[in-house]
Amino acid sequence: MVVCVRAVVRVLVLQAAWALGGGQVRYSVPEEAKGGTVVGRLAQDLGLEAGEAEARRLRLVAQGRRASVEVSGASGALVVSSRLDREELCGKSAPCALRLEVLLERPLRVFHVEVEVTDINDNAPLFPAATKNLSIPELITMPGSRFPLEGASDADIGANAQLSYTLSPSEHFALDLQRSEEHLESLFLVLTKGLDRESLAEHRLVLTATDGGRPALTGTVELLVSVLDANDNAPQFNQSVYKVRLPEDSVEGTLVAHVGATDPDEGINHEFSFSVVSLVPAAKRDVFSIDPMSGEIRLRDTLDFEEVRFYELQIEAQDKGTPPLSGHCKVVVEVLDVNDNAPEVWVTSLSVPVPEDASVGTVVALLSVSDRDSGANGRVRCAVWPPAPFGLVATFAGSYSLVLREALDRERVSEYEVEVRAEDGGAPPLRASRGLRVPVSDVNDNAPAFAQAVYTVLARENNAAGAELARLWARDPDEAGNGRVSYSVAEGGAGAGAGSGSGWRPASSYVSVDAESGRLWALRPLDDEELQVLQFEVRAVDAGEPPLCGNATVQLFVVDENDNAPALLPPASASASAPGSLWAWAAWGAPAGQVVAKIRAVDADSGYNAWLRYELWEPRGKGPFRVGLYSGEVSTARALEEADGPRQRLLIVVRDHGEPSRSATATLSVSLVEGAEAALSAAGGAAAAAAATNVWLVVAICAVSSLFLLAVVLYGASRWAPRAAVLAGPGPATLVCASEVGSWSYSQRQSRSLCVADGAGKSDLMVFSPNCPPPPGLSSLRMKSIPIDVSCHHISF
């Protein structure tokens, strides 16, 4: 009775509260509130008691967009569930409210809840660009000129979006902010002091915008003010007077002086030209000339100390501004009386080119030296530069011979620029020189040299005839015919595979080399099963007289391709079975896991291409037999029953791991017999297998021992035979894997199969030959498949 009264009172209070509040609860929460923040005690504000919110399933009803708030099931509180971003929810609108519907069951009621997301100062003012460029002319732009600027924006609202602006200190600029009646702001940069580009060509200012938040956030933009030039400066010479002393024997074109001027303006106002305004004496106006751009004053005519001793030139520099401005300077030239006759050097005979094998003392040129002066001014001293490999030998007065003092090498220096220098005894002395070009002719003194002594070439088998395998290059530093190289296959070869029966073959039957380019071509498709390594020499011969040659060794490794499908090996009693058909017996009631047969197969490829796996193709599903993935063992998958019938036919597919893979199929017929009959059949097969095993094991051991002994003998012989026909060079150790599911080795070496009895276990053995080249003809000696029993082991040589 009391519970019913309380429930009625609570309903009346809740109805009264909703009647007074208009049926809506309002909350406010700041944006960016952390997840789990309590917005309001919704259950309590709705008049619900503890636990009633969860019992009546108080929850929010989605209204199209993510609310970012949720109702806590236990407490009935309204909490923040995900990030609240007022700018993302409402933009610049204010206020920003989330209108939610709350559902309450038993009885079903719907309430309206409004959550206002209040703004915080989480957005700094942002200018449209990080840098603002302004260009202002100097002089003509008066103080007080205004230049509009674009203000910053703030994504917040209210006081957080109220911006104020400040400008970095500057004596030339100030900031003016104007607000209109429509509350619009206009920002101006005001010029407070005239600009002078020559004093400062660029002004860098920082404009800062600060919002009204607490704490305040700021944004900046750099104002880059470039001052444009005006023609307010005349060119200025480096000196007002230039004084020059010039010998009277100066030749035409002699640099008299180099006047220089500067104009602090820029652009076309900075460009100026030089000219000679006046010259004293005026009759000698054509003696000097000036370059209008560089200011170089040069001599255009001869000087004579006895006629004119001083020259005075007025030089003007005028810019290209409007109006043009000019500056002036004076150049005083003093003519000196000196020894004005220089020595003269003449080449009377020149024997070029000089062979590079010319002997020391060979005469290259004859020279004549003279000076029109007399006395000390007419005595001439001569020297040659550089001092080697040539020298001067005086023959008689005024005559010299240019002779060879050191051996020549055209490949080091093909041409010499020799300068013969002469100097008289005047004060100061006069000098003259004569340049000689002495080329050196070539002789065939360099043999072609390959870039590498040994080339290692990898070629995939089954390549097309005529395919390019590599390109060899030999360098001969000689020139013309002495440096023209031709290529040929010198020697080398390989023993053909066992299947070919052709014995030794020269390398020229496999490859050829282009005589001019050195490109190595394949003459025939290569077969890894026939040839693994081909070593031969390539000879490079020049066209000199006599010809010289150089050799390089090429090691051609044939890379295996998956071009051989697995081959099934017959059982011990193979004569009674058709190819691909096998027989086995199994006893009724044989337990699961009993081995009834083993499929044997080999692959003529090597490495990964020879790694085999076995799959039971028929019958599919849950049959009474299964096959080992890598061992090939056929065993019972469950106990055999009479319902399995008297005979089972199994279709087994053997695949290799090549790309694309190749396969072979085997048909195994399993006869289900009584236990005594199965034992009798197995005993007969084991006896035959044991006999065959003993014979073939003896043959295999003898063959391996003979090959090892022969390899030792040939290795000793190879110490005196530097060129081997086939090379298996040193390399990284080959990874050999052995496990209960079989074995494989990812190797480029040749692999063959040797089968031993079942008692040897399920693991495979892989043996690799030592890294030494077999002799010619031995590459055909390979281990063949020896069918002894149903357990196969790999032996590689």
XYZ file of N, CA, C and O in Angstrom, residues 215-331:
468
model
N 43.259 32.375 -21.568
C 44.296 33.313 -22.003
C 44.121 33.681 -23.481
O 43.514 32.935 -24.235
N 44.698 34.807 -23.857
C 44.554 35.290 -25.219
C 45.453 34.488 -26.159
O 46.548 34.067 -25.788
N 44.972 34.281 -27.403
C 45.748 33.616 -28.441
C 46.069 34.633 -29.534
O 45.318 35.587 -29.750
N 47.188 34.419 -30.216
C 47.647 35.389 -31.210
C 47.953 34.695 -32.539
O 48.214 33.491 -32.592
N 47.933 35.495 -33.594
C 48.351 35.070 -34.927
C 49.140 36.198 -35.566
O 48.915 37.377 -35.257
N 50.077 35.879 -36.422
C 50.957 36.903 -37.003
C 51.031 36.744 -38.519
O 50.767 35.666 -39.069
N 51.384 37.845 -39.177
C 51.695 37.859 -40.593
C 52.884 38.794 -40.796
O 52.993 39.828 -40.125
N 53.811 38.393 -41.665
C 54.980 39.223 -41.936
C 54.682 40.146 -43.119
O 54.251 39.685 -44.179
N 54.892 41.461 -42.901
C 54.708 42.455 -43.955
C 56.067 42.756 -44.555
O 56.969 43.230 -43.853
N 56.237 42.467 -45.838
C 57.497 42.687 -46.534
C 57.307 43.885 -47.473
O 56.650 43.773 -48.512
N 57.874 45.045 -47.087
C 57.703 46.288 -47.828
C 58.968 46.532 -48.644
O 60.053 46.720 -48.077
N 58.843 46.490 -49.974
C 59.966 46.760 -50.873
C 59.876 48.206 -51.344
O 58.831 48.648 -51.839
N 60.995 48.938 -51.202
C 61.044 50.350 -51.582
C 61.514 50.447 -53.028
O 62.601 49.949 -53.367
N 60.674 51.043 -53.893
C 61.013 51.189 -55.303
C 61.893 52.418 -55.499
O 61.733 53.445 -54.832
N 62.834 52.308 -56.478
C 63.862 53.326 -56.643
C 63.358 54.529 -57.458
O 62.499 54.390 -58.331
N 63.985 55.721 -57.191
C 63.826 56.945 -57.993
C 65.213 57.480 -58.313
O 66.157 57.285 -57.539
N 65.380 58.142 -59.466
C 66.705 58.611 -59.890
C 67.076 59.877 -59.129
O 66.932 61.006 -59.622
N 67.613 59.708 -57.935
C 67.996 60.852 -57.092
C 69.474 60.846 -56.763
O 69.912 61.564 -55.880
N 70.286 60.001 -57.468
C 71.719 59.952 -57.203
C 72.465 59.920 -58.523
O 72.128 59.134 -59.425
N 73.516 60.769 -58.659
C 74.382 60.785 -59.833
C 75.503 59.777 -59.647
O 75.872 59.450 -58.515
N 76.050 59.231 -60.746
C 77.194 58.310 -60.621
C 78.368 58.997 -59.931
O 78.632 60.189 -60.153
N 79.075 58.244 -59.106
C 80.229 58.773 -58.359
C 81.440 57.940 -58.688
O 81.415 56.710 -58.559
N 82.548 58.587 -59.134
C 83.788 57.884 -59.433
C 84.505 57.484 -58.148
O 84.369 58.142 -57.102
N 85.275 56.398 -58.257
C 86.036 55.943 -57.090
C 87.141 56.928 -56.721
O 87.502 57.052 -55.549
N 87.685 57.640 -57.729
C 88.715 58.667 -57.510
C 88.374 59.863 -58.374
O 87.838 59.706 -59.477
N 88.705 61.041 -57.892
C 88.493 62.239 -58.707
C 89.615 62.422 -59.725
O 89.396 62.978 -60.807
N 90.837 61.931 -59.411
C 91.979 62.029 -60.321
C 92.684 60.679 -60.360
O 92.999 60.112 -59.302
N 92.885 60.156 -61.568
C 93.648 58.932 -61.779
C 94.972 59.316 -62.421
O 95.004 60.024 -63.420
N 96.091 58.839 -61.864
C 97.421 59.117 -62.413
C 98.026 57.815 -62.897
O 98.062 56.824 -62.171
N 98.490 57.836 -64.184
C 99.007 56.628 -64.818
C 100.358 56.951 -65.424
O 100.537 58.017 -66.027
N 101.316 55.974 -65.267
C 102.631 56.094 -65.916
C 102.709 54.984 -66.952
O 102.582 53.815 -66.628
N 102.983 55.375 -68.223
C 102.904 54.430 -69.330
C 104.198 54.489 -70.140
O 104.619 55.557 -70.560
N 104.845 53.302 -70.359
C 106.059 53.308 -71.182
C 105.732 53.716 -72.617
O 104.648 53.428 -73.131
N 106.699 54.359 -73.246
C 106.458 54.856 -74.599
C 106.326 53.735 -75.612
O 105.764 53.929 -76.684
N 106.828 52.529 -75.284
C 106.741 51.427 -76.239
C 105.507 50.559 -75.998
O 105.434 49.435 -76.494
N 104.566 51.044 -75.285
C 103.327 50.282 -75.070
C 102.617 50.072 -76.400
O 102.523 50.988 -77.224
N 102.101 48.875 -76.602
C 101.479 48.518 -77.874
C 100.010 48.910 -77.862
O 99.415 49.218 -76.811
N 99.453 48.893 -79.062
C 98.023 49.202 -79.158
C 97.207 48.171 -78.369
O 97.505 46.982 -78.372
N 96.191 48.669 -77.710
C 95.343 47.810 -76.884
C 95.803 47.704 -75.451
O 95.147 47.045 -74.633
N 96.938 48.315 -75.129
C 97.421 48.264 -73.747
C 96.420 48.942 -72.829
O 95.893 50.013 -73.142
N 96.139 48.309 -71.701
C 95.228 48.891 -70.726
C 95.938 50.037 -70.004
O 96.920 49.821 -69.301
N 95.415 51.241 -70.201
C 96.007 52.419 -69.568
C 95.497 52.563 -68.141
O 96.266 52.762 -67.199
N 94.200 52.515 -67.976
C 93.593 52.653 -66.652
C 92.213 52.035 -66.694
O 91.622 51.843 -67.757
N 91.725 51.752 -65.521
C 90.368 51.207 -65.393
C 89.626 52.079 -64.378
O 89.814 51.939 -63.173
N 88.810 53.003 -64.902
C 88.078 53.891 -64.009
C 86.794 53.195 -63.571
O 86.204 52.409 -64.317
N 86.387 53.467 -62.368
C 85.179 52.852 -61.835
C 84.287 53.864 -61.163
O 84.755 54.843 -60.568
N 82.966 53.659 -61.265
C 81.987 54.546 -60.638
C 80.848 53.690 -60.107
O 80.646 52.548 -60.530
N 80.091 54.271 -59.178
C 78.931 53.597 -58.595
C 77.748 54.540 -58.584
O 77.906 55.762 -58.495
N 76.559 53.959 -58.693
C 75.319 54.718 -58.600
C 74.413 53.963 -57.631
O 74.022 52.819 -57.904
N 74.082 54.555 -56.467
C 73.299 53.819 -55.462
C 71.853 53.563 -55.875
O 71.147 52.852 -55.168
N 71.392 54.158 -57.005
C 70.041 53.861 -57.454
C 69.985 52.419 -57.968
O 70.996 51.708 -58.003
N 68.800 52.006 -58.416
C 68.655 50.665 -58.946
C 67.883 50.710 -60.259
O 67.352 51.751 -60.646
N 67.859 49.555 -60.918
C 67.165 49.470 -62.191
C 67.852 50.302 -63.248
O 69.087 50.389 -63.311
N 67.050 50.949 -64.102
C 67.625 51.763 -65.176
C 68.317 52.996 -64.621
O 69.228 53.544 -65.246
N 67.930 53.454 -63.431
C 68.599 54.600 -62.803
C 70.005 54.239 -62.353
O 70.834 55.122 -62.095
N 70.280 52.947 -62.233
C 71.590 52.482 -61.777
C 72.553 52.284 -62.948
O 73.763 52.226 -62.757
N 72.016 52.163 -64.166
C 72.860 51.912 -65.323
C 73.474 53.226 -65.824
O 72.775 54.239 -65.916
N 74.765 53.163 -66.155
C 75.445 54.365 -66.674
C 76.508 53.933 -67.662
O 76.880 52.755 -67.730
N 77.034 54.901 -68.442
C 78.072 54.648 -69.455
C 79.162 55.702 -69.332
O 78.927 56.821 -68.862
N 80.387 55.284 -69.778
C 81.556 56.176 -69.714
C 81.831 56.763 -71.101
O 81.589 56.118 -72.126
N 82.402 57.970 -71.090
C 82.829 58.607 -72.347
C 83.947 59.590 -72.049
O 84.078 60.083 -70.913
N 84.796 59.861 -73.073
C 85.875 60.856 -72.953
C 85.309 62.203 -73.425
O 84.962 62.363 -74.598
N 85.219 63.169 -72.473
C 84.646 64.480 -72.794
C 85.676 65.368 -73.498
O 85.372 66.020 -74.512
N 86.913 65.367 -73.016
C 87.964 66.211 -73.624
C 89.314 65.563 -73.385
O 89.459 64.721 -72.481
N 90.294 65.912 -74.228
C 91.651 65.378 -74.116
C 92.642 66.478 -74.467
O 92.450 67.228 -75.434
N 93.680 66.591 -73.668
C 94.761 67.576 -73.896
C 96.051 66.790 -74.063
O 96.408 65.980 -73.189
N 96.774 67.016 -75.214
C 96.469 67.937 -76.319
C 95.357 67.397 -77.219
O 95.236 66.192 -77.401
N 94.550 68.300 -77.765
C 93.392 67.919 -78.560
C 93.775 67.198 -79.845
O 92.999 66.398 -80.376
N 94.978 67.443 -80.356
C 95.393 66.816 -81.603
C 95.598 65.308 -81.440
O 95.618 64.581 -82.432
N 95.755 64.841 -80.216
C 95.997 63.422 -79.960
C 94.724 62.731 -79.428
O 94.804 61.774 -78.665
N 93.568 63.202 -79.849
C 92.308 62.684 -79.315
C 92.121 61.186 -79.629
O 91.467 60.468 -78.875
N 92.711 60.718 -80.751
C 92.523 59.320 -81.145
C 93.546 58.375 -80.535
O 93.560 57.176 -80.868
N 94.390 58.841 -79.636
C 95.397 57.963 -79.022
C 94.760 57.007 -78.017
O 95.194 55.865 -77.872
N 93.709 57.436 -77.322
C 93.077 56.624 -76.269
C 91.610 56.354 -76.619
O 90.962 57.138 -77.316
N 91.120 55.264 -76.117
C 89.701 54.929 -76.225
C 89.220 54.362 -74.894
O 90.013 53.820 -74.105
N 87.928 54.525 -74.615
C 87.373 54.038 -73.362
C 86.177 53.114 -73.666
O 85.376 53.390 -74.566
N 86.076 52.018 -72.939
C 84.931 51.121 -73.076
C 83.754 51.729 -72.327
O 83.853 51.964 -71.118
N 82.620 52.021 -72.985
C 81.524 52.723 -72.311
C 80.901 51.913 -71.172
O 80.280 52.493 -70.283
N 81.048 50.600 -71.170
C 80.422 49.787 -70.129
C 81.377 49.472 -68.985
O 81.011 49.589 -67.814
N 82.632 49.049 -69.322
C 83.558 48.620 -68.274
C 84.417 49.754 -67.731
O 84.965 49.629 -66.628
N 84.595 50.871 -68.472
C 85.455 51.959 -68.020
C 86.928 51.693 -68.270
O 87.780 52.393 -67.695
N 87.252 50.693 -69.104
C 88.656 50.419 -69.413
C 89.150 51.421 -70.465
O 88.532 51.547 -71.530
N 90.261 52.089 -70.165
C 90.899 53.025 -71.107
C 92.082 52.302 -71.722
O 92.965 51.820 -70.999
N 92.087 52.190 -73.040
C 93.136 51.449 -73.734
C 93.826 52.349 -74.766
O 93.266 53.350 -75.228
N 95.042 51.917 -75.116
C 95.861 52.656 -76.080
C 95.466 52.248 -77.492
O 95.392 51.053 -77.795
N 95.202 53.259 -78.341
C 94.803 53.001 -79.720
C 95.905 53.340 -80.724
O 95.817 52.958 -81.891
N 96.953 54.057 -80.281
C 98.032 54.481 -81.183
C 99.346 54.434 -80.409
O 99.357 54.207 -79.194
N 100.447 54.654 -81.101
C 101.759 54.579 -80.457
C 102.035 55.855 -79.655
O 101.462 56.920 -79.912
N 102.913 55.693 -78.654
C 103.337 56.824 -77.833
C 104.788 57.179 -78.174
O 105.579 56.299 -78.534
N 105.098 58.470 -78.003
C 106.469 58.935 -78.253
C 106.822 59.932 -77.172
O 106.239 61.026 -77.087
N 107.759 59.536 -76.313
C 108.142 60.377 -75.175
C 108.704 61.720 -75.652
O 108.476 62.768 -75.026
N 109.454 61.718 -76.760
C 110.064 62.947 -77.233
C 109.025 63.923 -77.786
O 109.281 65.131 -77.903
N 107.814 63.463 -78.127
C 106.796 64.354 -78.688
C 105.814 64.833 -77.618
O 105.572 66.038 -77.488
N 105.211 63.967 -76.836
C 104.245 64.334 -75.800
C 104.608 63.562 -74.539
O 104.703 62.329 -74.572
N 104.747 64.295 -73.412
C 105.108 63.645 -72.159
C 103.904 63.422 -71.239
O 103.935 62.521 -70.425
N 102.875 64.267 -71.370
C 101.697 64.129 -70.497
C 100.419 64.211 -71.335
O 100.323 65.002 -72.276
N 99.411 63.431 -70.933
C 98.062 63.480 -71.495
C 97.079 63.665 -70.338
O 97.227 63.068 -69.268
N 96.054 64.518 -70.582
C 95.016 64.735 -69.571
C 93.652 64.465 -70.214
O 93.273 65.100 -71.195
N 92.887 63.493 -69.624
C 91.587 63.099 -70.159
C 90.509 63.432 -69.137
O 90.661 63.133 -67.933
N 89.396 64.052 -69.599
C 88.214 64.287 -68.771
C 87.194 63.180 -69.085
O 86.724 63.061 -70.214
N 86.842 62.376 -68.060
C 85.954 61.227 -68.229
C 84.615 61.550 -67.573
O 84.557 62.077 -66.455
N 83.521 61.235 -68.281
C 82.172 61.458 -67.757
C 81.440 60.106 -67.642
O 81.532 59.257 -68.528
N 80.693 59.945 -66.531
C 79.803 58.789 -66.338
C 78.376 59.325 -66.221
O 78.072 60.109 -65.316
N 77.486 58.945 -67.142
C 76.112 59.449 -67.177
C 75.139 58.272 -67.065
O 75.243 57.285 -67.790
N 74.164 58.412 -66.104
C 73.194 57.325 -65.937
C 72.068 57.467 -66.955
O 72.008 58.415 -67.729
N 71.128 56.471 -66.923
C 70.051 56.422 -67.906
C 68.703 56.801 -67.309
O 67.656 56.471 -67.862
N 68.728 57.551 -66.168
C 67.495 57.993 -65.550
C 66.864 59.158 -66.301
O 67.402 59.663 -67.291
N 65.709 59.558 -65.794
C 64.997 60.706 -66.375
C 64.713 61.717 -65.264
O 63.912 61.417 -64.364
N 65.381 62.898 -65.317
C 66.432 63.263 -66.275
C 67.740 62.569 -65.921
O 67.945 62.192 -64.773
N 68.678 62.420 -66.899
C 69.947 61.742 -66.606
C 70.852 62.618 -65.734
O 70.881 63.837 -65.855
N 71.602 61.953 -64.839
C 72.580 62.624 -63.981
C 73.957 62.093 -64.340
O 74.101 60.952 -64.786
N 75.007 62.925 -64.134
C 76.361 62.537 -64.539
C 77.373 62.949 -63.480
O 77.150 63.858 -62.683
N 78.532 62.209 -63.499
C 79.671 62.514 -62.647
C 80.936 62.567 -63.494
O 80.961 62.025 -64.611
N 82.012 63.191 -62.963
C 83.219 63.411 -63.772
C 84.463 63.092 -62.963
O 84.450 63.170 -61.724
N 85.543 62.718 -63.689
C 86.863 62.525 -63.091
C 87.914 62.865 -64.142
O 87.607 63.039 -65.332
N 89.189 62.940 -63.699
C 90.295 63.293 -64.585
C 91.340 62.190 -64.546
O 91.646 61.656 -63.477
N 91.880 61.838 -65.747
C 92.926 60.825 -65.868
C 94.163 61.505 -66.438
O 94.104 62.095 -67.530
